[in-house]
Amino acid sequence: MKHNKEKTKRKVFDLSLISMESRGKKKSKILRKKEKPRLKPKEMKNDGDSNIGSYNYRMFSFFNRKFKINEVKPPPDVNKAFSLFTDDSTLMDADLLRRFLVVHQNDVNARIEEAQHIIEQVVCRRHPVMGISRNSLTLEDFFYFLFSDDLNGPIRTQVHHDMTAPLSHYYIYTGHNSYLTGNQLSSDSSEVPIIRALQNGVRVIELDLWPSPSKDEIDVLHGRTLTSPVSLKQCLTSIKEYAFVSSPYPVIITLEDHLTPELQAKAAEMIAHTFESMLHVSDTDCITEFPSPESLKYRIMISTKPPKKYLDSRSRDSDEENSPKYTNDSDGSESEEEDEEFKSVQAGISEYKRLITIHAGMPKGGLKEALKVDANEVRRISMSEQQLVKAAVSHGLDLVRFTQKNILRVYPKGTRVTSSNYKPTIGWMHGAQMVAFNIQGYGKHLWVMHGMFRANGGCGYVMKPKYLTRPSHQLFDPKTTLPVRKMLKVKVYMGDGWRLDFSHTHFDAYSPPDFYTKIYMAGVPADEAKRKTKVIEDDWVPVWDEAFTFPLTVPELAVLRIEVWDYNMHEKDEFGGQTCLPIPELKTGIRSVPLHDKKGVKYRNARLLMYFDFEETV
């Protein structure tokens, strides 16, 4: 019983006790920081068959409040589906389960062997000690299966896009200043964030190369800041070791080069020696079309601005010094040594240039010139997020045309010193392949980026929509508002698992949490929307059973963002988990949706039970 508890989380005490409670909450928040956030509650007691335990919450050192945790029961839709597909029987065998998967879950390719495997897994997990061997599911088993994200997840987990198109036809998971451990001004540079990014599927790693203080080594750091350096050798070695632990598709290293010619030659030697046969090198200086991810499996590519200007200028300087105007009566030995040194450096720089597969750089002549499509060469250009916004207004169609064959990289503006991020959909709408993010950062935009690249099996390459790669005479105009093509129906049934991942006082020192769910649609402006469930008070297993509808004009670029929060009236609501799901990958039917923390790390148990369905409107 809630004893007439109001939705505002107000306890039934007199005003003096409410004041004491407010002070107690502040104190509990301080104590909470010292607690380990993901422990199985120590003060949970078993109270018999009617529930699965209870929690005691101590109030102001005066008395205890006891809250029961009732048994997790399947929602009505689950009961209905079980009855429908078993003809009101008490058991569901493999054939009936396969029929449920095909008809209700729209897994049209489900086989009887898969259904049998699910039954074996569920029975083994639910009855590990008893050693029960059964070829069918009870209603409780069926509910367990539906609420298991590894058996009944919300999105496809295999690579299924065509991987034989040119690189320019894909969105590529891209990091910005990939070596930084924190903010852009004073954090450490390290190979650790690079390793973590590669483990999470990032395919483009950015390294800023600077001369070391001694001028004879190469450091990686954010220049002209207080960030500490890490050696280029460490970074390259880590990339080689971890490049393909999560995906076999190519890793691209973008270099921001501030090196002297001598150090460029040294960098070339270091890159070639580290990667050896893993390094993809083009046979020609200019390529007319990028190779495909499939053809570049387990290969590493270098992208930066070629050192062409240096070679030309040094050649001119050499010609001038050898002209009669600069001759003298010296014996020439010193000059010969300089010539040998120059030839050695020039050979090293030529090798550096040869290793660059994706040529980068903004040509002179302004934005219009930069976005010109050259039939004889493909290349990469970079823009800040602010430059992209301006270009989208004045040259939107030129951006789309350019990114059909060439690569556009977008990076965060310089004022994002805390390693925050920006809205990625503007870049995606205009075909930008490399929307570079501070992967070590935080926040909702990074969550959307995580969600986007959960698509296509999390391999780091997502095929762009066909309308962004079709012939120039049919160019997609991002400014155009299109008609609604699909209606997404979402139902939030319930949630569970927080009691296993968090201390029982993590959300509230005096009672179980008051959870609610927010659902956002990220995508083109016309598709952006927000929905919210009611607050369920004092319950570790909240049941909302609420349905929402989202109209979609460009479903290919839409990402569903889901957040769970614990409601607090007088203080900031407590975060309870989040996830982002790419709409093109979404499986229909009743699905288990795992939640992640603010950094994107998956919780062990916290999850939602949801329903998804699409209705075509065009």
Short mmCIF file of C-alpha atoms in Angstrom, two decimals, residues 91 231 243 249 410 472 481 611:
data_model
loop_
_atom_site.label_atom_id
_atom_site.label_comp_id
_atom_site.label_asym_id
_atom_site.label_seq_id
_atom_site.Cartn_x
_atom_site.Cartn_y
_atom_site.Cartn_z
CA LEU A 91 2.83 -25.64 -23.55
CA SER A 231 54.29 8.60 -28.97
CA ALA A 243 42.06 -2.78 -35.54
CA TYR A 249 36.28 -3.92 -42.39
CA VAL A 410 32.80 16.90 -40.38
CA SER A 472 23.07 13.61 -60.30
CA THR A 481 9.91 18.19 -46.54
CA TYR A 611 6.58 -3.69 -28.84
#
